[in-house]
Amino acid sequence: MASSGEASEDKVRQLVKEIGREIQQLSMAGCYWLPGSTVEHVARCRSLVKVNLSGCHLTSLRLSKMLSALQHLRSLAIDVSPGFDASQLSSECKATLSRVRELKQTLFTPSYGVVPCCTSLEKLLLYFEILDRTREGAILSGQLMVGQSNVPHYQNLRVFYARLAPGYINQEVVRLYLAVLSDRTPQNLHAFLISVPGSFAESGATKNLLDSMARNVVLDALQLPKSWLNGSSLLQHMKFNNPFYFSFSRCTLSGGHLIQQVINGGKDLRSLASLNLSGCVHCLSPDSLLRKAEDDIDSSILETLVASCCNLRHLNLSAAHHHSSEGLGRHLCQLLARLRHLRSLSLPVCSVADSAPRADRAPAQPAMHAVPRGFGKKVRVGVQSCPSPFSGQACPQPSSVFWSLLKNLPFLEHLELIGSNFSSAMPRNEPAIRNSLPPCSRAQSVGDSEVAAIGQLAFLRHLTLAQLPSVLTGSGLVNIGLQCQQLRSLSLANLGMMGKVVYMPALSDMLKHCKRLRDLRLEQPYFSANAQFFQALSQCPSLQRLCLVSRSGTLQPDAVLAFMARCLQVVMCHLFTGESLATCKSLQQSLLRSFQAERPALNVVIFPLLHEGLTDVIRDVPLVHLDEITLFKSRVAEEPPNLWW
């Protein structure tokens, strides 16, 4: 069962009635539209060993009743929402929980949830989604947990993972979970991962925990808050055995530290499957206090990394300026081409630019193709000599380093090209961002032909392109539509000039061919979501989710309604534009009135992007949508592979 919106109340009840006794694994993750009375029917599946109820509405009493019947349960995923009360859990429920070995718990309120009842835990995944204030404006505090049972049983723990949404309350609550770990670190712990946005100061307890881990455990997966790693020799003291996942996202890790402390001077790391160096601006450069972020990388560091981690399947180098200097075979793209096992890759746009202007590029076109910048100045951008300005497709240049990279990675399934300075206009738990940083100057030489080169990836399923200022017509998108027939999700942001949407005809042409596309996210100022756009989108028969983020963008309400009537699979429509609040509310109500009854999972949010009430609107969006599409983020190597079943 999936969160595609197909699971109706009747279908769930019918399924449970017919084959409930035989089901051993059941996922209802993201089924936010099902009432608790329907979810409760899971109790009849008495052979269940694994059940995922993340995103489902369940009271403490309903959860207790359900778990009491599931005596074989070993793996459980649930949400802990305001009103949860562990004292309402029956002794039979607690007996079931005492046998659970894997727990994934998403917290929307300060609580230990069911963790203290799970005395046999081997894997604990915690997602902290607590808001600092209630809807009424009251400030929340971790002190609400005082008096709750606060003795989590970690003695058998092998995997500890915590992911925090922004906000001090999430940090306060995770410290309470970590306090027990710092007192007594489990000897069998082999994966310790904490993902925190922004800074998360060390405390005496966390220092004790890290010291204890350095002395007593051998890890195969590690992620720590950046402030715990920055400037410390912690990595030198940690012991690793056949590591499969490292994330040093946003850490000030230099290339020297990477080689000495992580790769251990070129030590064999063939076991490493996933590496996240997102936001590590100095990770491919030697130790240098004088180095600027835009300076060229030291290709020998990348060469050592590639040689040592030759079996990497997932690599994230985004949110940094990784510029290659001239030198035969030493470009970042040429070195990464040796990683033949890669399945997902995230790169900054400037990193795929050729080191020097290429001789095979056509000379600059006449002024009609010039890109305006600043106060009316025009910079001419080299445009490939292809048939007519828009005859459908751009010509990928076989001699470009990016073209060669993709040719050598034919099985790539997930690709992200994200501008080093890109930030989404819609961050988490804050007002919309009104200003953005200009793109890196090197990114100016990455345009339509580089986008066209992506068409080589026949197995591509997920594509993100953000902040490519030199996209002139978007003609490369047509190549992708024609040749990447497995494409499931597409995210495009800030392509071409900011004051004008230049790729609309190409996007319309592309969408005709995207028969398997399920998710589309577009973020572009001044985007006109008109009849032409929605007509093109209607030719994507598999489309389920649409998110549009457009400062000063416009909507055509009739076109939206017609699109929803034609695309029967769509269960999520999020449109954040420059339209008035009255227009947005009216359209949202019309959509829900027309389609909610036949699509119970339908989630519609139409709201002015720059309105002060946006944060309150966002808090009501189901986490499955917010996390997977509405909020922009790099998703490559975001978590260890196969973290949850």
GROMACS .gro file of N, CA and C in nm, residues 511-602:
model
  276
  511LEU      N    1   0.704   1.806  -2.181
  511LEU     CA    2   0.602   1.738  -2.101
  511LEU      C    3   0.518   1.640  -2.183
  512LYS      N    4   0.508   1.663  -2.314
  512LYS     CA    5   0.432   1.570  -2.400
  512LYS      C    6   0.488   1.428  -2.393
  513HIS      N    7   0.619   1.420  -2.365
  513HIS     CA    8   0.686   1.290  -2.370
  513HIS      C    9   0.703   1.226  -2.232
  514CYS      N   10   0.666   1.297  -2.125
  514CYS     CA   11   0.692   1.247  -1.988
  514CYS      C   12   0.574   1.163  -1.939
  515LYS      N   13   0.563   1.045  -1.991
  515LYS     CA   14   0.447   0.961  -1.961
  515LYS      C   15   0.452   0.898  -1.822
  516ARG      N   16   0.571   0.893  -1.761
  516ARG     CA   17   0.582   0.833  -1.627
  516ARG      C   18   0.605   0.938  -1.517
  517LEU      N   19   0.604   1.065  -1.555
  517LEU     CA   20   0.632   1.171  -1.458
  517LEU      C   21   0.523   1.177  -1.350
  518ARG      N   22   0.565   1.168  -1.223
  518ARG     CA   23   0.471   1.172  -1.111
  518ARG      C   24   0.476   1.304  -1.035
  519ASP      N   25   0.597   1.359  -1.020
  519ASP     CA   26   0.615   1.480  -0.941
  519ASP      C   27   0.679   1.589  -1.025
  520LEU      N   28   0.620   1.708  -1.024
  520LEU     CA   29   0.679   1.823  -1.093
  520LEU      C   30   0.684   1.940  -0.996
  521ARG      N   31   0.806   1.993  -0.976
  521ARG     CA   32   0.823   2.113  -0.893
  521ARG      C   33   0.889   2.221  -0.979
  522LEU      N   34   0.825   2.336  -0.987
  522LEU     CA   35   0.877   2.449  -1.064
  522LEU      C   36   0.893   2.569  -0.972
  523GLU      N   37   1.012   2.627  -0.972
  523GLU     CA   38   1.034   2.750  -0.895
  523GLU      C   39   1.097   2.851  -0.989
  524GLN      N   40   1.019   2.953  -1.023
  524GLN     CA   41   1.065   3.051  -1.122
  524GLN      C   42   0.988   3.181  -1.104
  525PRO      N   43   1.060   3.294  -1.080
  525PRO     CA   44   0.988   3.422  -1.069
  525PRO      C   45   0.915   3.454  -1.200
  526TYR      N   46   0.803   3.522  -1.188
  526TYR     CA   47   0.725   3.572  -1.303
  526TYR      C   48   0.671   3.459  -1.391
  527PHE      N   49   0.654   3.340  -1.334
  527PHE     CA   50   0.601   3.229  -1.414
  527PHE      C   51   0.451   3.248  -1.436
  528SER      N   52   0.409   3.229  -1.559
  528SER     CA   53   0.267   3.242  -1.591
  528SER      C   54   0.205   3.104  -1.604
  529ALA      N   55   0.132   3.063  -1.500
  529ALA     CA   56   0.067   2.932  -1.502
  529ALA      C   57  -0.066   2.947  -1.578
  530ASN      N   58  -0.054   2.947  -1.710
  530ASN     CA   59  -0.169   2.976  -1.796
  530ASN      C   60  -0.222   2.849  -1.862
  531ALA      N   61  -0.315   2.867  -1.953
  531ALA     CA   62  -0.380   2.754  -2.020
  531ALA      C   63  -0.278   2.670  -2.098
  532GLN      N   64  -0.181   2.737  -2.162
  532GLN     CA   65  -0.079   2.664  -2.239
  532GLN      C   66   0.000   2.569  -2.149
  533PHE      N   67   0.040   2.619  -2.031
  533PHE     CA   68   0.117   2.538  -1.938
  533PHE      C   69   0.035   2.419  -1.889
  534PHE      N   70  -0.087   2.444  -1.843
  534PHE     CA   71  -0.168   2.336  -1.787
  534PHE      C   72  -0.214   2.236  -1.893
  535GLN      N   73  -0.227   2.283  -2.017
  535GLN     CA   74  -0.261   2.192  -2.125
  535GLN      C   75  -0.145   2.095  -2.151
  536ALA      N   76  -0.023   2.149  -2.150
  536ALA     CA   77   0.096   2.064  -2.167
  536ALA      C   78   0.108   1.965  -2.052
  537LEU      N   79   0.081   2.013  -1.931
  537LEU     CA   80   0.091   1.928  -1.812
  537LEU      C   81  -0.013   1.817  -1.814
  538SER      N   82  -0.124   1.843  -1.877
  538SER     CA   83  -0.232   1.742  -1.885
  538SER      C   84  -0.191   1.621  -1.969
  539GLN      N   85  -0.081   1.633  -2.041
  539GLN     CA   86  -0.034   1.521  -2.123
  539GLN      C   87   0.058   1.428  -2.045
  540CYS      N   88   0.070   1.451  -1.914
  540CYS     CA   89   0.147   1.363  -1.826
  540CYS      C   90   0.048   1.276  -1.750
  541PRO      N   91   0.014   1.158  -1.803
  541PRO     CA   92  -0.095   1.078  -1.746
  541PRO      C   93  -0.067   1.023  -1.606
  542SER      N   94   0.061   1.015  -1.567
  542SER     CA   95   0.096   0.959  -1.436
  542SER      C   96   0.113   1.064  -1.327
  543LEU      N   97   0.098   1.192  -1.363
  543LEU     CA   98   0.126   1.300  -1.268
  543LEU      C   99   0.039   1.290  -1.143
  544GLN      N  100   0.106   1.299  -1.027
  544GLN     CA  101   0.034   1.292  -0.899
  544GLN      C  102   0.051   1.419  -0.816
  545ARG      N  103   0.168   1.484  -0.829
  545ARG     CA  104   0.194   1.600  -0.743
  545ARG      C  105   0.254   1.715  -0.824
  546LEU      N  106   0.200   1.836  -0.799
  546LEU     CA  107   0.249   1.956  -0.865
  546LEU      C  108   0.275   2.063  -0.761
  547CYS      N  109   0.394   2.125  -0.768
  547CYS     CA  110   0.426   2.237  -0.680
  547CYS      C  111   0.486   2.349  -0.764
  548LEU      N  112   0.426   2.467  -0.754
  548LEU     CA  113   0.475   2.584  -0.827
  548LEU      C  114   0.505   2.694  -0.725
  549VAL      N  115   0.629   2.744  -0.729
  549VAL     CA  116   0.672   2.853  -0.641
  549VAL      C  117   0.717   2.968  -0.731
  550SER      N  118   0.644   3.077  -0.733
  550SER     CA  119   0.676   3.185  -0.826
  550SER      C  120   0.649   3.323  -0.767
  551ARG      N  121   0.758   3.391  -0.732
  551ARG     CA  122   0.745   3.530  -0.687
  551ARG      C  123   0.696   3.614  -0.805
  552SER      N  124   0.591   3.688  -0.784
  552SER     CA  125   0.528   3.771  -0.888
  552SER      C  126   0.467   3.687  -1.001
  553GLY      N  127   0.449   3.558  -0.978
  553GLY     CA  128   0.388   3.471  -1.079
  553GLY      C  129   0.237   3.488  -1.083
  554THR      N  130   0.177   3.441  -1.193
  554THR     CA  131   0.032   3.454  -1.209
  554THR      C  132  -0.033   3.317  -1.234
  555LEU      N  133  -0.163   3.311  -1.206
  555LEU     CA  134  -0.242   3.190  -1.224
  555LEU      C  135  -0.362   3.218  -1.313
  556GLN      N  136  -0.404   3.114  -1.384
  556GLN     CA  137  -0.529   3.123  -1.460
  556GLN      C  138  -0.624   3.019  -1.398
  557PRO      N  139  -0.713   3.061  -1.306
  557PRO     CA  140  -0.796   2.966  -1.231
  557PRO      C  141  -0.870   2.866  -1.318
  558ASP      N  142  -0.930   2.909  -1.428
  558ASP     CA  143  -1.004   2.816  -1.514
  558ASP      C  144  -0.912   2.706  -1.568
  559ALA      N  145  -0.787   2.743  -1.599
  559ALA     CA  146  -0.691   2.646  -1.652
  559ALA      C  147  -0.654   2.542  -1.547
  560VAL      N  148  -0.644   2.586  -1.420
  560VAL     CA  149  -0.612   2.494  -1.310
  560VAL      C  150  -0.727   2.393  -1.293
  561LEU      N  151  -0.849   2.444  -1.293
  561LEU     CA  152  -0.966   2.356  -1.276
  561LEU      C  153  -0.977   2.255  -1.390
  562ALA      N  154  -0.953   2.301  -1.513
  562ALA     CA  155  -0.960   2.210  -1.628
  562ALA      C  156  -0.851   2.104  -1.621
  563PHE      N  157  -0.732   2.144  -1.577
  563PHE     CA  158  -0.621   2.051  -1.561
  563PHE      C  159  -0.655   1.943  -1.458
  564MET      N  160  -0.709   1.984  -1.344
  564MET     CA  161  -0.744   1.887  -1.239
  564MET      C  162  -0.854   1.792  -1.285
  565ALA      N  163  -0.943   1.840  -1.368
  565ALA     CA  164  -1.051   1.755  -1.419
  565ALA      C  165  -0.996   1.650  -1.516
  566ARG      N  166  -0.891   1.687  -1.590
  566ARG     CA  167  -0.833   1.594  -1.688
  566ARG      C  168  -0.735   1.495  -1.623
  567CYS      N  169  -0.657   1.542  -1.525
  567CYS     CA  170  -0.553   1.458  -1.463
  567CYS      C  171  -0.607   1.396  -1.334
  568LEU      N  172  -0.662   1.279  -1.348
  568LEU     CA  173  -0.735   1.216  -1.238
  568LEU      C  174  -0.645   1.160  -1.129
  569GLN      N  175  -0.513   1.147  -1.158
  569GLN     CA  176  -0.421   1.092  -1.059
  569GLN      C  177  -0.368   1.199  -0.962
  570VAL      N  178  -0.387   1.326  -0.994
  570VAL     CA  179  -0.327   1.433  -0.914
  570VAL      C  180  -0.392   1.439  -0.775
  571VAL      N  181  -0.308   1.425  -0.672
  571VAL     CA  182  -0.359   1.431  -0.534
  571VAL      C  183  -0.293   1.543  -0.454
  572MET      N  184  -0.200   1.616  -0.516
  572MET     CA  185  -0.138   1.729  -0.448
  572MET      C  186  -0.118   1.843  -0.546
  573CYS      N  187  -0.171   1.961  -0.510
  573CYS     CA  188  -0.155   2.079  -0.595
  573CYS      C  189  -0.120   2.197  -0.505
  574HIS      N  190   0.009   2.237  -0.509
  574HIS     CA  191   0.057   2.349  -0.428
  574HIS      C  192   0.101   2.461  -0.521
  575LEU      N  193   0.035   2.575  -0.512
  575LEU     CA  194   0.065   2.688  -0.599
  575LEU      C  195   0.090   2.812  -0.514
  576PHE      N  196   0.216   2.857  -0.511
  576PHE     CA  197   0.254   2.975  -0.433
  576PHE      C  198   0.301   3.082  -0.531
  577THR      N  199   0.219   3.184  -0.552
  577THR     CA  200   0.246   3.282  -0.658
  577THR      C  201   0.228   3.425  -0.606
  578GLY      N  202   0.217   3.518  -0.700
  578GLY     CA  203   0.196   3.658  -0.664
  578GLY      C  204   0.050   3.699  -0.667
  579GLU      N  205  -0.040   3.603  -0.683
  579GLU     CA  206  -0.183   3.635  -0.687
  579GLU      C  207  -0.233   3.681  -0.550
  580SER      N  208  -0.346   3.749  -0.548
  580SER     CA  209  -0.402   3.800  -0.423
  580SER      C  210  -0.455   3.686  -0.337
  581LEU      N  211  -0.467   3.714  -0.208
  581LEU     CA  212  -0.518   3.615  -0.115
  581LEU      C  213  -0.660   3.573  -0.153
  582ALA      N  214  -0.743   3.668  -0.196
  582ALA     CA  215  -0.881   3.638  -0.234
  582ALA      C  216  -0.886   3.542  -0.353
  583THR      N  217  -0.802   3.567  -0.455
  583THR     CA  218  -0.797   3.479  -0.573
  583THR      C  219  -0.753   3.339  -0.533
  584CYS      N  220  -0.650   3.332  -0.447
  584CYS     CA  221  -0.597   3.203  -0.404
  584CYS      C  222  -0.701   3.123  -0.325
  585LYS      N  223  -0.766   3.188  -0.230
  585LYS     CA  224  -0.866   3.119  -0.147
  585LYS      C  225  -0.982   3.069  -0.231
  586SER      N  226  -1.026   3.152  -0.324
  586SER     CA  227  -1.138   3.115  -0.410
  586SER      C  228  -1.106   2.991  -0.493
  587LEU      N  229  -0.986   2.989  -0.552
  587LEU     CA  230  -0.946   2.876  -0.634
  587LEU      C  231  -0.929   2.750  -0.549
  588GLN      N  232  -0.869   2.765  -0.432
  588GLN     CA  233  -0.850   2.649  -0.344
  588GLN      C  234  -0.985   2.587  -0.306
  589GLN      N  235  -1.078   2.671  -0.271
  589GLN     CA  236  -1.212   2.621  -0.233
  589GLN      C  237  -1.281   2.553  -0.351
  590SER      N  238  -1.266   2.610  -0.470
  590SER     CA  239  -1.327   2.551  -0.590
  590SER      C  240  -1.271   2.412  -0.618
  591LEU      N  241  -1.140   2.398  -0.603
  591LEU     CA  242  -1.075   2.269  -0.629
  591LEU      C  243  -1.119   2.163  -0.529
  592LEU      N  244  -1.121   2.201  -0.403
  592LEU     CA  245  -1.161   2.105  -0.299
  592LEU      C  246  -1.308   2.067  -0.315
  593ARG      N  247  -1.392   2.165  -0.346
  593ARG     CA  248  -1.535   2.139  -0.364
  593ARG      C  249  -1.559   2.045  -0.483
  594SER      N  250  -1.480   2.063  -0.588
  594SER     CA  251  -1.502   1.986  -0.711
  594SER      C  252  -1.443   1.844  -0.705
  595PHE      N  253  -1.330   1.826  -0.632
  595PHE     CA  254  -1.256   1.700  -0.647
  595PHE      C  255  -1.228   1.624  -0.517
  596GLN      N  256  -1.251   1.686  -0.401
  596GLN     CA  257  -1.217   1.618  -0.275
  596GLN      C  258  -1.295   1.489  -0.254
  597ALA      N  259  -1.422   1.488  -0.289
  597ALA     CA  260  -1.506   1.371  -0.264
  597ALA      C  261  -1.455   1.247  -0.337
  598GLU      N  262  -1.413   1.265  -0.464
  598GLU     CA  263  -1.366   1.148  -0.540
  598GLU      C  264  -1.217   1.121  -0.519
  599ARG      N  265  -1.145   1.219  -0.459
  599ARG     CA  266  -1.002   1.200  -0.428
  599ARG      C  267  -0.979   1.234  -0.281
  600PRO      N  268  -1.003   1.140  -0.192
  600PRO     CA  269  -0.992   1.169  -0.047
  600PRO      C  270  -0.854   1.219  -0.006
  601ALA      N  271  -0.750   1.178  -0.082
  601ALA     CA  272  -0.613   1.217  -0.046
  601ALA      C  273  -0.577   1.357  -0.094
  602LEU      N  274  -0.668   1.423  -0.166
  602LEU     CA  275  -0.635   1.551  -0.229
  602LEU      C  276  -0.589   1.655  -0.127
   0.00000   0.00000   0.00000
